[in-house]
PDB file of C-alpha atoms in Angstrom:
ATOM      1  CA  UNK F1262      39.962  16.432  93.394  1.00  0.00           C
ATOM      2  CA  UNK F1263      41.255  20.034  93.506  1.00  0.00           C
ATOM      3  CA  UNK F1264      38.851  21.730  95.553  1.00  0.00           C
ATOM      4  CA  UNK F1265      37.719  25.464  95.617  1.00  0.00           C
ATOM      5  CA  UNK F1266      38.682  27.830  98.406  1.00  0.00           C
ATOM      6  CA  UNK F1267      36.282  30.221  97.907  1.00  0.00           C
ATOM      7  CA  UNK F1268      32.567  30.111  99.329  1.00  0.00           C
ATOM      8  CA  UNK F1269      31.147  30.994  96.034  1.00  0.00           C
ATOM      9  CA  UNK F1270      33.637  28.926  94.100  1.00  0.00           C
ATOM     10  CA  UNK F1271      36.857  29.906  92.234  1.00  0.00           C
ATOM     11  CA  UNK F1272      38.452  31.126  89.182  1.00  0.00           C
ATOM     12  CA  UNK F1273      40.360  28.594  86.834  1.00  0.00           C
ATOM     13  CA  UNK F1274      44.352  29.670  87.340  1.00  0.00           C
ATOM     14  CA  UNK F1275      47.650  28.109  86.478  1.00  0.00           C
ATOM     15  CA  UNK F1276      47.943  26.686  89.768  1.00  0.00           C
ATOM     16  CA  UNK F1277      44.774  24.535  89.761  1.00  0.00           C
ATOM     17  CA  UNK F1278      45.729  23.154  86.308  1.00  0.00           C
ATOM     18  CA  UNK F1279      49.137  22.574  88.021  1.00  0.00           C
ATOM     19  CA  UNK F1280      47.830  21.137  91.130  1.00  0.00           C
ATOM     20  CA  UNK F1281      45.518  18.874  89.185  1.00  0.00           C
ATOM     21  CA  UNK F1282      48.187  17.603  87.349  1.00  0.00           C
ATOM     22  CA  UNK F1283      50.969  16.759  89.976  1.00  0.00           C
ATOM     23  CA  UNK F1284      47.731  14.933  91.886  1.00  0.00           C
ATOM     24  CA  UNK F1285      47.882  12.313  89.103  1.00  0.00           C
ATOM     25  CA  UNK F1286      51.694  12.290  89.040  1.00  0.00           C
ATOM     26  CA  UNK F1287      51.412  11.569  92.628  1.00  0.00           C
ATOM     27  CA  UNK F1288      48.651   9.723  92.688  1.00  0.00           C
ATOM     28  CA  UNK F1289      50.131   6.675  90.144  1.00  0.00           C
ATOM     29  CA  UNK F1290      53.935   7.326  91.383  1.00  0.00           C
ATOM     30  CA  UNK F1291      55.016   9.300  88.149  1.00  0.00           C
ATOM     31  CA  UNK F1292      54.145   6.740  85.909  1.00  0.00           C
ATOM     32  CA  UNK F1293      51.274   8.786  83.905  1.00  0.00           C
ATOM     33  CA  UNK F1294      51.087  11.898  83.068  1.00  0.00           C
ATOM     34  CA  UNK F1295      48.172  13.953  82.340  1.00  0.00           C
ATOM     35  CA  UNK F1296      47.563  14.679  78.726  1.00  0.00           C
ATOM     36  CA  UNK F1297      44.237  16.273  78.332  1.00  0.00           C
ATOM     37  CA  UNK F1298      42.061  18.834  80.123  1.00  0.00           C
ATOM     38  CA  UNK F1299      38.097  18.598  79.302  1.00  0.00           C
ATOM     39  CA  UNK F1300      36.174  22.068  79.716  1.00  0.00           C
ATOM     40  CA  UNK F1301      32.759  23.754  79.147  1.00  0.00           C
ATOM     41  CA  UNK F1302      32.712  26.282  75.982  1.00  0.00           C
ATOM     42  CA  UNK F1303      32.204  28.838  78.883  1.00  0.00           C
ATOM     43  CA  UNK F1304      35.410  28.439  80.636  1.00  0.00           C
ATOM     44  CA  UNK F1305      37.588  28.710  77.027  1.00  0.00           C
ATOM     45  CA  UNK F1306      37.636  32.505  76.852  1.00  0.00           C
ATOM     46  CA  UNK F1307      39.116  32.492  80.534  1.00  0.00           C
ATOM     47  CA  UNK F1308      42.249  29.891  79.149  1.00  0.00           C
ATOM     48  CA  UNK F1309      42.307  32.886  76.667  1.00  0.00           C
ATOM     49  CA  UNK F1310      43.152  35.353  79.264  1.00  0.00           C
ATOM     50  CA  UNK F1311      45.558  33.197  81.416  1.00  0.00           C
ATOM     51  CA  UNK F1312      49.406  34.977  81.102  1.00  0.00           C
ATOM     52  CA  UNK F1313      52.642  33.988  82.660  1.00  0.00           C
ATOM     53  CA  UNK F1314      54.961  36.207  84.272  1.00  0.00           C
ATOM     54  CA  UNK F1315      56.052  38.252  81.413  1.00  0.00           C
ATOM     55  CA  UNK F1316      52.162  38.909  80.166  1.00  0.00           C
ATOM     56  CA  UNK F1317      52.249  36.252  77.331  1.00  0.00           C
ATOM     57  CA  UNK F1318      49.139  33.673  76.632  1.00  0.00           C
ATOM     58  CA  UNK F1319      49.927  30.349  78.357  1.00  0.00           C
ATOM     59  CA  UNK F1320      46.532  28.680  76.330  1.00  0.00           C
ATOM     60  CA  UNK F1321      47.855  27.824  72.778  1.00  0.00           C
ATOM     61  CA  UNK F1322      44.775  28.043  70.575  1.00  0.00           C
ATOM     62  CA  UNK F1323      44.961  25.681  67.486  1.00  0.00           C
ATOM     63  CA  UNK F1324      44.564  27.929  64.468  1.00  0.00           C
ATOM     64  CA  UNK F1325      43.176  26.426  60.886  1.00  0.00           C
ATOM     65  CA  UNK F1326      45.478  23.719  59.554  1.00  0.00           C
ATOM     66  CA  UNK F1327      46.872  23.048  63.118  1.00  0.00           C
ATOM     67  CA  UNK F1328      47.442  19.091  63.391  1.00  0.00           C
ATOM     68  CA  UNK F1329      46.253  19.200  66.750  1.00  0.00           C
ATOM     69  CA  UNK F1330      42.337  19.881  65.307  1.00  0.00           C
ATOM     70  CA  UNK F1331      42.498  16.619  63.844  1.00  0.00           C
ATOM     71  CA  UNK F1332      42.254  15.201  67.758  1.00  0.00           C
ATOM     72  CA  UNK F1333      39.168  17.367  68.099  1.00  0.00           C
ATOM     73  CA  UNK F1334      41.405  19.144  71.013  1.00  0.00           C
ATOM     74  CA  UNK F1335      41.054  23.226  70.620  1.00  0.00           C
ATOM     75  CA  UNK F1336      44.281  24.136  71.662  1.00  0.00           C
ATOM     76  CA  UNK F1337      47.191  23.400  74.290  1.00  0.00           C
ATOM     77  CA  UNK F1338      47.923  24.450  77.819  1.00  0.00           C
ATOM     78  CA  UNK F1339      51.077  23.317  80.060  1.00  0.00           C
ATOM     79  CA  UNK F1340      51.099  20.850  77.331  1.00  0.00           C
ATOM     80  CA  UNK F1341      47.580  19.582  78.309  1.00  0.00           C
ATOM     81  CA  UNK F1342      45.475  18.766  74.872  1.00  0.00           C
ATOM     82  CA  UNK F1343      42.196  21.306  75.512  1.00  0.00           C
ATOM     83  CA  UNK F1344      39.086  19.541  74.557  1.00  0.00           C
ATOM     84  CA  UNK F1345      35.415  21.433  74.715  1.00  0.00           C
ATOM     85  CA  UNK F1346      32.114  19.554  75.911  1.00  0.00           C
ATOM     86  CA  UNK F1347      28.693  20.660  76.833  1.00  0.00           C
ATOM     87  CA  UNK F1348      28.577  17.084  79.043  1.00  0.00           C
ATOM     88  CA  UNK F1349      30.009  18.955  81.672  1.00  0.00           C
ATOM     89  CA  UNK F1350      27.266  20.410  84.203  1.00  0.00           C
ATOM     90  CA  UNK F1351      27.094  24.280  84.464  1.00  0.00           C
ATOM     91  CA  UNK F1352      24.088  24.253  86.701  1.00  0.00           C
ATOM     92  CA  UNK F1353      26.593  23.751  90.246  1.00  0.00           C
ATOM     93  CA  UNK F1354      25.847  26.550  92.753  1.00  0.00           C
ATOM     94  CA  UNK F1355      27.923  27.373  95.864  1.00  0.00           C
ATOM     95  CA  UNK F1356      27.677  29.656  98.800  1.00  0.00           C
ATOM     96  CA  UNK F1357      25.573  32.737  96.797  1.00  0.00           C
ATOM     97  CA  UNK F1358      24.312  30.826  94.090  1.00  0.00           C
ATOM     98  CA  UNK F1359      27.133  31.333  91.529  1.00  0.00           C
ATOM     99  CA  UNK F1360      26.850  29.592  88.729  1.00  0.00           C
ATOM    100  CA  UNK F1361      29.666  26.808  88.460  1.00  0.00           C
ATOM    101  CA  UNK F1362      31.192  23.810  86.485  1.00  0.00           C
ATOM    102  CA  UNK F1363      34.201  21.363  87.208  1.00  0.00           C
ATOM    103  CA  UNK F1364      36.972  20.717  84.785  1.00  0.00           C
ATOM    104  CA  UNK F1365      38.602  17.371  84.203  1.00  0.00           C
ATOM    105  CA  UNK F1366      42.245  16.984  83.966  1.00  0.00           C
ATOM    106  CA  UNK F1367      43.512  13.025  82.640  1.00  0.00           C
ATOM    107  CA  UNK F1368      45.351  10.627  80.978  1.00  0.00           C
ATOM    108  CA  UNK F1369      42.636   9.733  78.249  1.00  0.00           C
ATOM    109  CA  UNK F1370      44.787   6.270  77.508  1.00  0.00           C
ATOM    110  CA  UNK F1371      44.763   5.481  81.041  1.00  0.00           C
ATOM    111  CA  UNK F1372      41.868   6.869  82.748  1.00  0.00           C
ATOM    112  CA  UNK F1373      38.551   5.114  80.822  1.00  0.00           C
ATOM    113  CA  UNK F1374      37.343   2.710  78.140  1.00  0.00           C
ATOM    114  CA  UNK F1375      33.982   1.397  77.242  1.00  0.00           C
ATOM    115  CA  UNK F1376      33.058  -1.987  76.887  1.00  0.00           C
ATOM    116  CA  UNK F1377      30.417  -3.696  75.495  1.00  0.00           C
ATOM    117  CA  UNK F1378      28.130  -6.025  78.226  1.00  0.00           C
ATOM    118  CA  UNK F1379      25.728  -7.222  75.333  1.00  0.00           C
ATOM    119  CA  UNK F1380      25.381  -6.781  72.015  1.00  0.00           C
ATOM    120  CA  UNK F1381      22.671  -5.145  70.249  1.00  0.00           C
ATOM    121  CA  UNK F1382      19.196  -7.584  70.346  1.00  0.00           C
ATOM    122  CA  UNK F1383      16.208  -7.088  68.063  1.00  0.00           C
ATOM    123  CA  UNK F1384      12.885  -7.972  69.137  1.00  0.00           C
ATOM    124  CA  UNK F1385      10.011  -8.272  66.588  1.00  0.00           C
ATOM    125  CA  UNK F1386       6.380  -8.332  67.971  1.00  0.00           C
ATOM    126  CA  UNK F1387       3.052  -8.398  65.950  1.00  0.00           C
ATOM    127  CA  UNK F1388       0.043  -6.392  67.050  1.00  0.00           C
ATOM    128  CA  UNK F1389      -3.009  -7.832  65.889  1.00  0.00           C
ATOM    129  CA  UNK F1390      -5.201  -5.190  67.062  1.00  0.00           C
ATOM    130  CA  UNK F1391      -3.154  -2.715  64.984  1.00  0.00           C
ATOM    131  CA  UNK F1392      -2.168  -5.098  62.523  1.00  0.00           C
ATOM    132  CA  UNK F1393       1.102  -3.806  62.540  1.00  0.00           C
ATOM    133  CA  UNK F1394       4.508  -5.079  63.498  1.00  0.00           C
ATOM    134  CA  UNK F1395       6.892  -3.379  66.546  1.00  0.00           C
ATOM    135  CA  UNK F1396      10.410  -3.756  66.126  1.00  0.00           C
ATOM    136  CA  UNK F1397      12.785  -3.110  69.468  1.00  0.00           C
ATOM    137  CA  UNK F1398      16.320  -3.257  69.517  1.00  0.00           C
ATOM    138  CA  UNK F1399      18.157  -2.980  72.798  1.00  0.00           C
ATOM    139  CA  UNK F1400      21.992  -2.475  73.565  1.00  0.00           C
ATOM    140  CA  UNK F1401      23.602  -2.471  76.801  1.00  0.00           C
ATOM    141  CA  UNK F1402      27.006  -0.690  77.013  1.00  0.00           C
ATOM    142  CA  UNK F1403      29.150  -0.792  80.267  1.00  0.00           C
ATOM    143  CA  UNK F1404      31.491   1.884  81.215  1.00  0.00           C
ATOM    144  CA  UNK F1405      34.267   1.437  83.582  1.00  0.00           C
ATOM    145  CA  UNK F1406      37.017   3.439  84.833  1.00  0.00           C
ATOM    146  CA  UNK F1407      40.420   1.731  83.876  1.00  0.00           C
ATOM    147  CA  UNK F1408      42.798   3.547  86.262  1.00  0.00           C
ATOM    148  CA  UNK F1409      40.548   6.107  88.502  1.00  0.00           C
ATOM    149  CA  UNK F1410      44.266   7.623  89.580  1.00  0.00           C
ATOM    150  CA  UNK F1411      44.543   8.878  86.049  1.00  0.00           C
ATOM    151  CA  UNK F1412      41.644  11.550  86.246  1.00  0.00           C
ATOM    152  CA  UNK F1413      41.393  14.560  88.774  1.00  0.00           C
ATOM    153  CA  UNK F1414      38.734  16.775  88.939  1.00  0.00           C
ATOM    154  CA  UNK F1415      38.726  21.019  89.533  1.00  0.00           C
ATOM    155  CA  UNK F1416      36.000  21.534  91.217  1.00  0.00           C
ATOM    156  CA  UNK F1417      33.570  24.685  91.558  1.00  0.00           C
ATOM    157  CA  UNK F1418      34.838  27.192  88.439  1.00  0.00           C
ATOM    158  CA  UNK F1419      33.027  29.940  88.102  1.00  0.00           C
ATOM    159  CA  UNK F1420      31.363  30.288  84.518  1.00  0.00           C
ATOM    160  CA  UNK F1421      30.303  33.931  84.581  1.00  0.00           C
ATOM    161  CA  UNK F1422      32.619  36.546  83.290  1.00  0.00           C
TER     162      UNK F1422
END
């Protein structure tokens, strides 16, 4: 985890992304490199504003026809494919109540996978009072982290501009 240093959260920065990448490499004894970064849409414009020492943008946003769009990524930063999701929380608060979110840096192939615990089951029941059939389906799915060290969370990133 890359923790925030300020009481009200931090802005996203290249040093935070670099630190997250380094934490994964250190935790896996350099066997695994980070390949993806997962952000909320509110953070995308902040990535667009990040620049190197020569005032060049760091975020290489995918444009129409770019092969990276086929993977679902919206661009690349530091060699990491950038994915947007609204699943990450946006209602985190810290200090004076600033709205915050977290960012995930990971190696998607090594980090997690989904596994079936039980296949779909169908149940049919007749309700005599209503003279109708009821059908129920149930599927249980288990999620498990394959290698927890292949994931790092950058905590408490400010979402407001």
